[in-house]
């Protein structure tokens, strides 16, 4: 257990924020698989202030998700603070997270995301303005630096702490690396040693054993898991269980996987309506099938589906095919 401000987090496993993925349907599913904290996909401060309909829908939180964290991004103090105030006063999020790691050019051009990594003073100014304006605890998610020649992770982390943030999470890659190469856990360790607020380590935690290794080697308060949880909420459950007991749970069988994929689909339909949900679920369904032998035909067929019934039929047929193969 650890605390972010006055928010108690039951265990040391956190779902990473992922744009286009971490909506209420996926977050709730991952929460039910035991995550101590789930993080929402990033939300643009300006889109929120313009009351963009799609953005406002992204603020929906299911009460079973808490504690959860909502992430905002922006490049200007005024709009970032106003967006933070909106989240503070109008949502049931427990934590307000500021994105300081997004590497995408579109975001960098708006002086947002990873752009701040080059300017510790801006970090202080922006984070302290948000902290002063809201009641909920504020956290920051960042990368190690801009590129290998501009790694200010420790300096930036100290500024985040000085500005009054209640925790920070650190993805061990630079902006330039995007998602390539390895996450640098040494820098994560240095940051953990440099500040007193909780630090959540992130990057390349792909097995429960690696989660333990990161905790042991870096001393971080929690691990954050992103890509490995895609179509695989069992990664969260197996990690929580391994950290608590040292026992490695088996991977789920195909029937179990498809059962959860359909639950996920139904939750997405509730959230976004059938048409949008099925389109969005195509990528998730494909992730749920990842690693299962003979999935090629089903993955192709999933991309042709337009309704719940069509998608469920493909998924259920796939389970049957796998079972038939096992029986023969
Ligand atoms: C599809 C996708 C979307 C992402 N969106 C966000 C986001 O909205 N906010 C953010 O801070 N990080 C975002 N990230 C980065 C992840 O939170 C995480 O830092 C990164 O994937 C490294 O962790 P991993 O090795 O466990 O995947 C995203 C990553 C992926 C793959």
Coordinates of C-alpha atoms and ligand atoms in Angstrom, one line a residue:
X1 CA 0.0 0.0 0.0
X2 CA 1.2 3.6 -0.7
X3 CA -0.4 7.0 -0.7
X4 CA -0.7 9.8 -3.2
X5 CA -1.7 12.8 -1.2
X6 CA -4.4 11.4 1.0
X7 CA -5.5 8.8 -1.6
X8 CA -4.7 5.3 -0.5
X9 CA -3.5 2.9 -3.2
X10 CA -4.0 -0.7 -2.2
X11 CA -1.1 -2.2 -4.0
X12 CA 1.9 -1.3 -6.1
X13 CA 0.6 -2.0 -9.6
X14 CA -0.7 0.9 -11.7
X15 CA -2.3 0.8 -15.2
X16 CA -0.5 3.4 -17.4
X17 CA -2.5 6.1 -19.2
X18 CA -2.9 5.2 -22.8
X19 CA -4.7 7.4 -25.4
X20 CA -7.4 5.6 -27.3
X21 CA -7.3 2.7 -24.8
X22 CA -7.8 3.8 -21.2
X23 CA -11.5 4.8 -21.2
X24 CA -13.9 3.7 -18.4
X25 CA -14.6 0.4 -20.1
X26 CA -11.0 -0.8 -20.1
X27 CA -10.1 0.9 -16.8
X28 CA -12.9 -0.8 -15.0
X29 CA -12.0 -4.2 -16.5
X30 CA -8.3 -3.7 -15.4
X31 CA -9.5 -2.5 -12.0
X32 CA -11.4 -5.7 -11.5
X33 CA -8.2 -7.5 -12.3
X34 CA -6.7 -5.9 -9.2
X35 CA -4.8 -2.7 -10.3
X36 CA -4.1 -0.5 -7.3
X37 CA -4.6 2.6 -9.5
X38 CA -5.9 3.1 -13.0
X39 CA -5.0 6.1 -15.2
X40 CA -7.2 7.6 -17.9
X41 CA -6.1 8.5 -21.4
X42 CA -4.8 12.1 -21.8
X43 CA -7.2 14.9 -22.3
X44 CA -6.5 18.2 -24.0
X45 CA -6.9 21.2 -21.7
X46 CA -8.2 23.4 -24.6
X47 CA -10.7 20.8 -25.9
X48 CA -12.0 20.4 -22.4
X49 CA -12.4 24.2 -22.0
X50 CA -14.2 24.4 -25.4
X51 CA -16.5 21.6 -24.1
X52 CA -15.7 19.5 -27.1
X53 CA -18.3 16.7 -26.9
X54 CA -15.9 13.8 -27.4
X55 CA -13.6 15.3 -24.8
X56 CA -16.4 15.8 -22.3
X57 CA -17.4 12.1 -22.7
X58 CA -13.8 11.2 -21.8
X59 CA -14.5 12.6 -18.3
X60 CA -16.9 9.7 -17.5
X61 CA -15.8 7.7 -14.5
X62 CA -17.5 4.6 -13.2
X63 CA -17.7 4.6 -9.4
X64 CA -16.2 1.1 -9.3
X65 CA -12.9 2.5 -10.8
X66 CA -11.8 4.6 -7.9
X67 CA -9.1 5.3 -7.0
X68 CA -8.3 6.6 -10.5
X69 CA -6.3 9.4 -12.1
X70 CA -7.3 11.7 -14.9
X71 CA -4.6 13.1 -17.1
X72 CA -4.6 16.5 -18.7
X73 CA -2.1 18.0 -21.1
X74 CA -1.4 21.6 -22.4
X75 CA 1.3 24.1 -23.1
X76 CA -0.1 27.3 -21.5
X77 CA -0.5 28.0 -17.8
X78 CA -3.9 29.6 -18.0
X79 CA -5.7 26.9 -19.9
X80 CA -4.0 24.1 -18.1
X81 CA -5.0 25.6 -14.7
X82 CA -8.6 26.1 -15.9
X83 CA -8.8 22.6 -17.2
X84 CA -7.4 21.2 -13.9
X85 CA -10.0 23.3 -11.9
X86 CA -12.7 21.8 -14.1
X87 CA -11.5 18.3 -13.4
X88 CA -11.2 19.1 -9.7
X89 CA -14.7 20.5 -9.3
X90 CA -16.7 18.4 -11.8
X91 CA -15.4 14.9 -11.8
X92 CA -14.9 12.1 -9.3
X93 CA -11.3 11.5 -10.3
X94 CA -9.1 11.1 -7.2
X95 CA -5.9 12.5 -8.7
X96 CA -5.1 15.0 -11.5
X97 CA -2.1 13.9 -13.5
X98 CA -0.2 16.3 -15.9
X99 CA 1.3 14.8 -19.0
X100 CA 4.9 15.7 -19.5
X101 CA 5.9 12.7 -21.6
X102 CA 3.9 12.6 -24.8
X103 CA 6.5 12.5 -27.6
X104 CA 4.1 13.1 -30.6
X105 CA 5.0 16.2 -32.7
X106 CA 1.4 17.5 -32.7
X107 CA 1.5 17.8 -28.9
X108 CA 5.1 19.1 -28.8
X109 CA 4.2 21.9 -31.2
X110 CA 1.6 23.1 -28.7
X111 CA 4.4 23.4 -26.1
X112 CA 2.9 20.4 -24.3
X113 CA 3.9 16.9 -23.3
X114 CA 7.6 16.1 -23.5
X115 CA 8.4 19.6 -24.5
X116 CA 8.6 20.6 -20.9
X117 CA 11.4 18.2 -20.2
X118 CA 13.9 20.8 -21.5
X119 CA 12.8 23.4 -19.1
X120 CA 12.8 22.7 -15.3
X121 CA 11.7 26.2 -14.5
X122 CA 8.7 25.9 -16.7
X123 CA 7.9 22.6 -15.0
X124 CA 8.0 24.4 -11.6
X125 CA 5.8 27.3 -12.8
X126 CA 3.2 25.1 -14.4
X127 CA 2.9 22.4 -11.8
X128 CA 2.8 24.8 -8.9
X129 CA 0.1 26.9 -10.6
X130 CA -2.0 23.7 -11.0
X131 CA -1.3 22.5 -7.4
X132 CA -2.4 25.9 -6.0
X133 CA -5.6 25.9 -8.0
X134 CA -7.0 22.5 -7.1
X135 CA -7.9 20.4 -4.0
X136 CA -7.2 17.0 -5.5
X137 CA -3.6 15.7 -5.4
X138 CA -1.6 16.5 -8.5
X139 CA 0.9 14.2 -10.1
X140 CA 3.1 14.3 -13.1
X141 CA 4.0 11.7 -15.7
X142 CA 7.3 12.3 -17.5
X143 CA 10.1 10.8 -19.5
X144 CA 13.7 10.8 -18.6
X145 CA 14.6 13.6 -21.0
X146 CA 14.4 15.0 -24.5
X147 CA 17.3 13.0 -25.9
X148 CA 20.4 11.3 -24.7
X149 CA 22.2 14.7 -24.5
X150 CA 19.4 16.3 -22.5
X151 CA 18.5 14.2 -19.6
X152 CA 17.3 16.4 -16.7
X153 CA 15.2 13.7 -15.0
X154 CA 16.6 14.3 -11.5
X155 CA 16.4 18.1 -11.8
X156 CA 12.9 17.9 -13.3
X157 CA 11.8 15.5 -10.5
X158 CA 13.0 17.9 -7.9
X159 CA 11.1 20.8 -9.5
X160 CA 8.0 18.7 -9.6
X161 CA 8.4 17.9 -5.9
X162 CA 9.2 21.5 -5.0
X163 CA 6.1 22.6 -6.9
X164 CA 3.9 20.6 -4.6
X165 CA 3.1 17.5 -6.7
X166 CA 2.1 14.5 -4.6
X167 CA 3.8 11.8 -6.8
X168 CA 5.4 11.4 -10.2
X169 CA 5.7 8.6 -12.6
X170 CA 8.7 8.1 -14.9
X171 CA 8.8 6.3 -18.2
X172 CA 12.5 5.4 -18.6
X173 CA 12.8 6.6 -22.2
X174 CA 13.7 9.9 -23.7
X175 CA 11.3 11.8 -26.1
X176 CA 13.6 10.9 -29.0
X177 CA 13.4 7.2 -28.2
X178 CA 9.6 7.2 -28.6
X179 CA 9.0 3.5 -27.8
X180 CA 12.3 2.2 -29.2
X181 CA 15.2 0.8 -27.3
X182 CA 15.2 0.0 -23.6
X183 CA 13.7 1.9 -20.7
X184 CA 16.6 3.1 -18.5
X185 CA 15.9 1.8 -15.0
X186 CA 19.1 3.4 -13.6
X187 CA 17.6 6.9 -14.2
X188 CA 14.4 5.7 -12.5
X189 CA 16.5 4.7 -9.5
X190 CA 18.3 8.1 -9.4
X191 CA 15.0 9.9 -9.5
X192 CA 13.6 7.8 -6.7
X193 CA 16.7 8.5 -4.6
X194 CA 16.4 12.3 -5.3
X195 CA 12.9 13.0 -4.1
X196 CA 10.7 12.2 -1.2
X197 CA 7.3 12.0 -3.0
X198 CA 6.2 8.5 -4.3
X199 CA 7.8 7.6 -7.6
X200 CA 6.1 5.1 -10.0
X201 CA 8.5 3.4 -12.4
X202 CA 7.4 2.7 -15.9
X203 CA 8.8 1.1 -19.1
X204 CA 9.4 -2.5 -20.2
X205 CA 7.5 -4.2 -17.3
X206 CA 6.4 -7.1 -19.4
X207 CA 6.2 -9.9 -16.9
X208 CA 5.3 -10.2 -13.2
X209 CA 9.0 -11.1 -12.5
X210 CA 10.2 -7.9 -14.2
X211 CA 7.7 -5.9 -12.1
X212 CA 9.4 -7.3 -9.0
X213 CA 12.9 -6.7 -10.5
X214 CA 12.0 -3.0 -11.1
X215 CA 10.7 -2.6 -7.6
X216 CA 13.8 -4.3 -6.1
X217 CA 16.4 -2.6 -8.3
X218 CA 15.1 0.9 -8.3
X219 CA 13.2 1.2 -5.0
X220 CA 10.2 2.8 -6.7
X221 CA 6.9 2.8 -4.8
X222 CA 5.0 1.2 -7.6
X223 CA 5.3 -0.1 -11.1
X224 CA 3.2 1.2 -14.0
X225 CA 2.2 -1.2 -16.8
X226 CA 1.2 -0.1 -20.2
X227 CA 1.4 -2.1 -23.4
X228 CA 1.6 -5.5 -21.7
X229 CA -1.9 -4.9 -20.4
X230 CA -3.4 -4.4 -23.9
X231 CA -5.8 -7.3 -24.4
X232 CA -4.2 -8.8 -21.3
X233 CA -5.7 -7.6 -18.0
X234 CA -4.4 -10.9 -16.6
X235 CA -0.9 -9.2 -16.6
X236 CA -2.2 -6.9 -13.8
X237 CA -3.8 -9.7 -11.8
X238 CA -0.8 -12.0 -12.2
X239 CA 1.6 -9.2 -11.2
X240 CA -0.4 -8.3 -8.1
X241 CA -0.6 -11.9 -7.1
X242 CA 3.2 -12.5 -7.8
X243 CA 4.2 -9.5 -5.7
X244 CA 2.0 -10.6 -2.9
X245 CA 2.7 -14.3 -2.8
X246 CA 5.7 -15.1 -5.0
X247 CA 3.5 -17.5 -6.9
X248 CA 3.2 -17.2 -10.7
X249 CA -0.3 -17.8 -11.9
X250 CA -0.8 -19.6 -15.2
X251 CA -1.8 -17.6 -18.3
X252 CA -5.6 -17.7 -19.0
X253 CA -7.0 -20.2 -21.6
X254 CA -8.6 -19.0 -24.8
X255 CA -12.2 -19.4 -23.4
X256 CA -11.3 -17.1 -20.5
X257 CA -9.7 -14.6 -22.8
X258 CA -12.7 -14.3 -25.1
X259 CA -15.1 -14.1 -22.1
X260 CA -13.3 -11.0 -20.9
X261 CA -13.0 -9.6 -24.5
X262 CA -16.8 -9.8 -24.8
X263 CA -17.3 -8.2 -21.4
X264 CA -14.9 -5.4 -22.6
X265 CA -16.9 -5.0 -25.8
X266 CA -20.2 -4.8 -24.0
X267 CA -18.8 -2.1 -21.6
X268 CA -17.5 -0.1 -24.6
X269 CA -21.0 -0.4 -26.3
X270 CA -22.6 1.0 -23.1
X271 CA -20.1 3.9 -23.1
X272 CA -20.0 4.8 -26.8
X273 CA -22.8 3.0 -28.6
X274 CA -22.5 -0.1 -30.8
X275 CA -21.0 1.5 -34.0
X276 CA -18.1 3.3 -32.4
X277 CA -17.5 0.6 -29.8
X278 CA -17.2 -2.2 -32.4
X279 CA -14.7 -0.1 -34.5
X280 CA -12.7 0.6 -31.4
X281 CA -12.9 -2.9 -30.2
X282 CA -11.3 -4.3 -33.4
X283 CA -7.8 -3.5 -32.1
X284 CA -8.6 -4.7 -28.6
X285 CA -10.0 -8.0 -29.9
X286 CA -6.9 -8.5 -31.9
X287 CA -4.8 -7.9 -28.8
X288 CA -6.9 -10.4 -26.8
X289 CA -6.0 -13.0 -29.5
X290 CA -2.3 -12.1 -29.6
X291 CA 0.0 -15.1 -29.0
X292 CA -2.7 -17.7 -29.5
X293 CA -1.7 -20.1 -32.3
X294 CA -3.8 -19.9 -35.5
X295 CA -5.3 -16.5 -34.8
X296 CA -4.6 -15.0 -38.3
X297 CA -8.0 -15.8 -39.9
X298 CA -9.9 -14.6 -36.8
X299 CA -7.9 -11.3 -36.6
X300 CA -8.7 -10.6 -40.2
X301 CA -12.4 -11.4 -39.8
X302 CA -12.6 -9.1 -36.7
X303 CA -11.5 -6.2 -38.9
X304 CA -14.5 -6.8 -41.1
X305 CA -17.1 -6.8 -38.3
X306 CA -19.5 -3.8 -37.8
X307 CA -21.9 -5.1 -35.1
X308 CA -21.7 -6.7 -31.7
X309 CA -23.2 -9.9 -33.0
X310 CA -20.7 -10.2 -35.9
X311 CA -17.8 -9.7 -33.6
X312 CA -19.0 -12.1 -30.9
X313 CA -19.7 -14.7 -33.6
X314 CA -16.0 -14.4 -34.8
X315 CA -14.6 -14.6 -31.3
X316 CA -16.8 -17.6 -30.3
X317 CA -16.0 -19.4 -33.5
X318 CA -12.3 -18.9 -32.8
X319 CA -12.7 -20.5 -29.3
X320 CA -14.5 -23.5 -30.9
X321 CA -11.8 -23.9 -33.5
X322 CA -9.1 -23.9 -30.9
X323 CA -11.0 -26.5 -28.8
X324 CA -11.6 -28.7 -31.9
X325 CA -7.9 -28.5 -32.7
X326 CA -7.0 -29.5 -29.1
X327 CA -9.4 -32.4 -29.2
X328 CA -8.1 -33.8 -32.5
Ligands
LIG1 C1 -1.2 3.4 -27.3 C2 -0.5 4.2 -26.3 C3 -1.0 5.3 -25.8 C4 -0.4 6.1 -24.8 N1 -1.0 7.2 -24.4 C5 -0.4 7.9 -23.3 C6 -1.1 9.0 -22.7 O1 -2.3 9.3 -23.1 N2 -0.5 9.6 -21.6 C7 0.7 9.2 -21.2 O2 1.2 9.8 -20.2 N3 1.4 8.2 -21.7 C8 0.8 7.5 -22.8 N4 1.4 6.4 -23.3 C9 2.7 5.9 -22.7 C10 2.4 4.9 -21.6 O3 1.7 5.4 -20.6 C11 3.7 4.3 -21.1 O4 4.5 5.3 -20.5 C12 4.6 3.6 -22.2 O5 3.8 2.7 -23.0 C13 5.7 2.7 -21.5 O6 5.2 1.7 -20.7 P1 5.1 0.2 -21.1 O7 6.5 -0.2 -21.5 O8 4.6 -0.6 -19.9 O9 4.2 0.1 -22.3 C14 0.8 5.7 -24.3 C15 1.4 4.5 -24.8 C16 0.8 3.7 -25.7 C17 1.4 2.4 -26.2

